[in-house]
Short mmCIF file of C-alpha atoms in Angstrom, two decimals:
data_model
loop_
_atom_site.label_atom_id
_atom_site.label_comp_id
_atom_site.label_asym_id
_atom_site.label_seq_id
_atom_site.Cartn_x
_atom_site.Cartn_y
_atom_site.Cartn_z
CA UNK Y 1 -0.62 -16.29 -10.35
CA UNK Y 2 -0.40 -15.84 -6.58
CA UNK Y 3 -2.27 -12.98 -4.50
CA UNK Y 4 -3.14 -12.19 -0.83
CA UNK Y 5 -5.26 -8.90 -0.50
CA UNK Y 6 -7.86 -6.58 0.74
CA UNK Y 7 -10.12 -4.43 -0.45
CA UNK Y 8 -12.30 -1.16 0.87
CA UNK Y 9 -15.09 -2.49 2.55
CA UNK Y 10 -17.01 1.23 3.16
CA UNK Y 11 -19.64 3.10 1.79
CA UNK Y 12 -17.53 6.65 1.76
CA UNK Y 13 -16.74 7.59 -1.84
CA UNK Y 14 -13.28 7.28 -2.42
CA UNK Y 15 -12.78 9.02 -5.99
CA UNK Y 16 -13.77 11.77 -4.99
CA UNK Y 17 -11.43 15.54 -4.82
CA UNK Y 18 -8.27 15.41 -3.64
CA UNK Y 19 -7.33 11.88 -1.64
CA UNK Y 20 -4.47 10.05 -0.07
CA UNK Y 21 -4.16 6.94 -0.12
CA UNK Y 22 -1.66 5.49 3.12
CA UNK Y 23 0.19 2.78 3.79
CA UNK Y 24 3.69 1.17 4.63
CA UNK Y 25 5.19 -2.12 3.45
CA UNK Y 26 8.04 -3.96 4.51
CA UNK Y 27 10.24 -7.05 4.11
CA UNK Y 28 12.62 -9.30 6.40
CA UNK Y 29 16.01 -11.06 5.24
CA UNK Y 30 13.70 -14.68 6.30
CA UNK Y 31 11.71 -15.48 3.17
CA UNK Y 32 12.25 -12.48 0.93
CA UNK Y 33 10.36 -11.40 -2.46
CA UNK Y 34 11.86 -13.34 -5.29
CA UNK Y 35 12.82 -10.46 -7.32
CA UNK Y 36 12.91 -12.83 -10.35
CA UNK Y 37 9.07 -12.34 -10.53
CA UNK Y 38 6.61 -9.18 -11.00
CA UNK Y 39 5.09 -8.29 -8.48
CA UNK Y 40 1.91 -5.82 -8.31
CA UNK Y 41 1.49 -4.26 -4.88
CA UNK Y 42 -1.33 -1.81 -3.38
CA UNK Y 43 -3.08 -1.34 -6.80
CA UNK Y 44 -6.30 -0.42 -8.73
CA UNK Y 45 -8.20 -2.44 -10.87
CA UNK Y 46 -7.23 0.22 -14.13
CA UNK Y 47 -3.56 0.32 -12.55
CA UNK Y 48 -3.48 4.10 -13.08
CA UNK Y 49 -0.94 4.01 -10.03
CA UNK Y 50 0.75 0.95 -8.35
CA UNK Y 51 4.09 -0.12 -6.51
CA UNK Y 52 5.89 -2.97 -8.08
CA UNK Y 53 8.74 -5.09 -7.34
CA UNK Y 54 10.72 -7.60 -9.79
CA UNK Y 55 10.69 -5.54 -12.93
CA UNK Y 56 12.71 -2.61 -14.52
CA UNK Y 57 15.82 -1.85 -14.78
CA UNK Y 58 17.05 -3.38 -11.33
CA UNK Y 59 14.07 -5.39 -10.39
CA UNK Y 60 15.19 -5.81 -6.37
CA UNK Y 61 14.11 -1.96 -6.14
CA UNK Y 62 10.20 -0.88 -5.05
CA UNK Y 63 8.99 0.82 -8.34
CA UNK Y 64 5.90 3.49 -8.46
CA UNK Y 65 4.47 3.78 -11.75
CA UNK Y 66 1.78 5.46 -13.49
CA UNK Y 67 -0.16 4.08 -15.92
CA UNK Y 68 2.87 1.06 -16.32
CA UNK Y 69 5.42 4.06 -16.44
CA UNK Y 70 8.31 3.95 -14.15
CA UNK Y 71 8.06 7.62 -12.08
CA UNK Y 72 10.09 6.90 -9.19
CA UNK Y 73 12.30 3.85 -7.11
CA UNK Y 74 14.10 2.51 -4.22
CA UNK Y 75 15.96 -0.30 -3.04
CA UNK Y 76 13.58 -2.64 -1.12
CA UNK Y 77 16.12 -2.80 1.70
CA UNK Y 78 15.23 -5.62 4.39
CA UNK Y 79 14.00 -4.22 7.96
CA UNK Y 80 12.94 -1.47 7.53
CA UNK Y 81 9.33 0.52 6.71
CA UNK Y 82 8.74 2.00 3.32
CA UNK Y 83 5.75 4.72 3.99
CA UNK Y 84 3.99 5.83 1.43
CA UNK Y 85 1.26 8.22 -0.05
CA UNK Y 86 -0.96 7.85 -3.45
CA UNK Y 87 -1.82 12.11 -3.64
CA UNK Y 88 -4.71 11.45 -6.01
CA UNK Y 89 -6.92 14.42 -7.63
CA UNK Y 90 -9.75 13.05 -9.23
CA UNK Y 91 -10.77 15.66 -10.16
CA UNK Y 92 -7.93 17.21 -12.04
CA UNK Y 93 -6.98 14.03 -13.32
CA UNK Y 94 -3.53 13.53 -11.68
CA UNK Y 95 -1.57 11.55 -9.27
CA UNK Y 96 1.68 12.01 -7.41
CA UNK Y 97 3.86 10.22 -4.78
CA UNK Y 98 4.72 11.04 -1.40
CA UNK Y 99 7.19 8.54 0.29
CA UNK Y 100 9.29 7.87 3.37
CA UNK Y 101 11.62 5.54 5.57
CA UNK Y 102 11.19 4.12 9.36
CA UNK Y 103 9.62 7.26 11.27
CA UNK Y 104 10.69 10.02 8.99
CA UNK Y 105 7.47 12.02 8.46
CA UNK Y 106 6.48 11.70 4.72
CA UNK Y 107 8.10 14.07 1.81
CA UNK Y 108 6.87 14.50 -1.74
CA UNK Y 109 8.85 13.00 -4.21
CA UNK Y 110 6.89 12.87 -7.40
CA UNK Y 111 4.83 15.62 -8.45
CA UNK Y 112 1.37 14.94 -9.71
CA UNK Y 113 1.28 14.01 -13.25
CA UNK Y 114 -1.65 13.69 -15.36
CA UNK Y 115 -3.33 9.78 -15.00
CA UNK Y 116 -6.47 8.23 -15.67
CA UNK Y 117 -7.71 8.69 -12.09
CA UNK Y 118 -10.53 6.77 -11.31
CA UNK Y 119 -12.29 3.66 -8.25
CA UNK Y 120 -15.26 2.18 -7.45
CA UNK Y 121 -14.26 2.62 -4.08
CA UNK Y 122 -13.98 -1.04 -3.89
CA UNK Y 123 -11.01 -1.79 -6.24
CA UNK Y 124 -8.03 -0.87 -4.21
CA UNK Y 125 -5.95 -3.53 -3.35
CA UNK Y 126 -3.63 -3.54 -0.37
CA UNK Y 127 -1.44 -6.85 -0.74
CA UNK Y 128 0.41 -8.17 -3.67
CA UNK Y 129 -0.18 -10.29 -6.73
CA UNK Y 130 2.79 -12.22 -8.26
CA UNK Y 131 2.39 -13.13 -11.63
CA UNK Y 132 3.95 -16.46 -11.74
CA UNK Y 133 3.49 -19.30 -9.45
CA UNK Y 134 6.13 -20.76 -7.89
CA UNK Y 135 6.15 -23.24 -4.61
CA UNK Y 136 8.42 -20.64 -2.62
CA UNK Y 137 7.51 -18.54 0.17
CA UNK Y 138 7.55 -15.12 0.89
CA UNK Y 139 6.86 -12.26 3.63
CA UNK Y 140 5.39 -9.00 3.18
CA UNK Y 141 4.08 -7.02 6.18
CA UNK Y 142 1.98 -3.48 5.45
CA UNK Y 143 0.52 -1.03 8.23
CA UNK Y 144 -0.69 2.44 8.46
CA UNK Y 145 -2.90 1.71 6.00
CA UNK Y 146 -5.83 5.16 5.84
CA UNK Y 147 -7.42 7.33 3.24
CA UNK Y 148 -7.73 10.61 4.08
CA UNK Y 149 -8.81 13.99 2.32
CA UNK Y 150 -6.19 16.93 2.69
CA UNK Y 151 -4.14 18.45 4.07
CA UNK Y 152 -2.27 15.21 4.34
CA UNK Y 153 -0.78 13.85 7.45
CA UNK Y 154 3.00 13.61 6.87
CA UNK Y 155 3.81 12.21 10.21
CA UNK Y 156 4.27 8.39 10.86
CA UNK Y 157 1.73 7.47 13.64
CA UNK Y 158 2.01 5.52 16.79
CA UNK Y 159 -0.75 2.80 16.16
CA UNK Y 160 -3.43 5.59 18.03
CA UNK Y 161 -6.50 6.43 16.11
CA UNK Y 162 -6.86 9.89 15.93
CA UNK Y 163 -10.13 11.71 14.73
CA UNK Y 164 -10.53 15.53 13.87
CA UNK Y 165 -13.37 18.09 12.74
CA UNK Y 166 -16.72 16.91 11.52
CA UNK Y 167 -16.83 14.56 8.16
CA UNK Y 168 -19.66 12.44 6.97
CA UNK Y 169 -17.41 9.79 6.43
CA UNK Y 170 -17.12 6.65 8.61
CA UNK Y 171 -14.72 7.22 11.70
CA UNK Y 172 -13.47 5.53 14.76
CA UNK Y 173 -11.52 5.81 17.86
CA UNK Y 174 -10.29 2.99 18.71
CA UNK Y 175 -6.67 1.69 18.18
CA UNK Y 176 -6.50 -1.36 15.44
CA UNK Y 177 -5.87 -5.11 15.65
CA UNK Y 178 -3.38 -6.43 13.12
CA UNK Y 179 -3.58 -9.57 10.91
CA UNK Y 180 -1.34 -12.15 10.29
CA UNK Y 181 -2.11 -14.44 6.80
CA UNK Y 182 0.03 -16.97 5.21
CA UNK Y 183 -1.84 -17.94 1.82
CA UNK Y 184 0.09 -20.50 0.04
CA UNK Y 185 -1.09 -22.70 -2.74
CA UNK Y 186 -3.54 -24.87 -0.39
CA UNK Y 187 -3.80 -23.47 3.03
CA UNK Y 188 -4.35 -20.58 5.24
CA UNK Y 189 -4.17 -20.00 8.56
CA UNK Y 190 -4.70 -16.08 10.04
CA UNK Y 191 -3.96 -14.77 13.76
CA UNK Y 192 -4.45 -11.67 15.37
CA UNK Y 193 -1.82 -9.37 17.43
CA UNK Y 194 -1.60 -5.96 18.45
CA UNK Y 195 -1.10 -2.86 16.21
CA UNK Y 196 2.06 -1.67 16.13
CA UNK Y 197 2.00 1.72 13.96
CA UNK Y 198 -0.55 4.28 12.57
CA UNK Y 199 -2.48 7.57 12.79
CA UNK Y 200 -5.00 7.92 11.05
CA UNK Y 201 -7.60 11.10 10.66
CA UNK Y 202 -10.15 10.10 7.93
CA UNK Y 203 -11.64 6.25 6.45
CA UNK Y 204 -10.34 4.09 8.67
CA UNK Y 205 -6.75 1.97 9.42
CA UNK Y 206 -5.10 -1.22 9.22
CA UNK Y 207 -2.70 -0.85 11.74
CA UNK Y 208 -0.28 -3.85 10.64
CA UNK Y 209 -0.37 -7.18 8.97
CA UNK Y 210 1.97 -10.06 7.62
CA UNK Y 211 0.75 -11.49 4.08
CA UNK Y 212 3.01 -14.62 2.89
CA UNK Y 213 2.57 -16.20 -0.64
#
């Protein structure tokens, strides 16, 4: 098993009403996902909702599922930004799937369906685990990462932080940094660069990184 991650680091309570959960993920042709593997990507602990790649019926498409049920797909096409939203309602119980390409604001695609909804606001991870280990390397790159309570934000940002009416949740102002990691099987080295996509209006951003297995 092979992972490269993070995880919430706030006190906000994020299982809470009605949330969405934000980010992007991409690929290049250079060191590409071996689709011969499973891949788990931006999960929960419970895995009441995840993205995966290498599985299913054609297992070079992005798959959402619920609950390890395949609700929706897409070729994982090389160059170009896959945007999506987790529409969670803890409180009904439900999740759903809003998704788009490159700078097309965000559509919904899947309709909520009913899901063991639940975090410890601490148990989201943004990266990917592959299941088997293997002495290859690969490239994944996420951004516009947020959380934010509705309405949601449909439009792809521009790597600005923007903040709006009162909450009592952390907020900031500031545009991002971006990280760069390449974990392999012994080292890792990380650099910083500059942001290059995201709005965000609620918990917070990741305004781009690179994560290599």
């Amino acid at each position: 098993m092979e992972r490269s991650e993070l995880i919430p680091q706030t006190t906000a309570n994020l299982g809470t009403g009605n949330l969405f959960y934000h980010f992007s993920v991409k690929r290049s042709a250079t060191n590409p996902p071996n689709s011969a593997f499973e891949h788990q990507i931006c999960f929960f602990e419970s895995h009441f909702t995840e993205l995966k790649y290498g599985v299913g019926s054609d297992p070079t498409n992005l798959v959402w599922m619920v609950t390890g049920v395949e609700k929706w797909s897409t070729p994982f096409t090389a160059d170009t930004w896959f945007n999506f939203a987790y529409d969670i309602d803890f409180s009904a119980g439900t999740v759903g799937l809003w998704a788009s390409t490159g700078s097309s604001p965000l559509t919904k695609v899947v309709a909520n369906v009913a899901a063991s909804t639940s975090t410890n606001s601490a148990d989201w991870h943004l990266g990917v685990l592959r299941i088997v280990t293997a002495n290859d390397v690969e490239d994944w790159y996420f951004s516009g990462v947020y959380v934010e309570s509705g309405p949601i934000t449909t439009t792809i940002g521009s790597g600005s932080v923007v903040t709006t009416g009162t909450t009592s949740s952390p907020s900031t102002t500031t545009t991002e940094s971006s990280t760069s990691t390449t974990v392999a099987p012994t080292t890792t080295t990380s650099s910083t660069t500059t942001a290059p996509t995201a709005t965000v209006t609620h918990y917070g951003q990741c305004g781009g990184m690179n994560r290599s297995l």
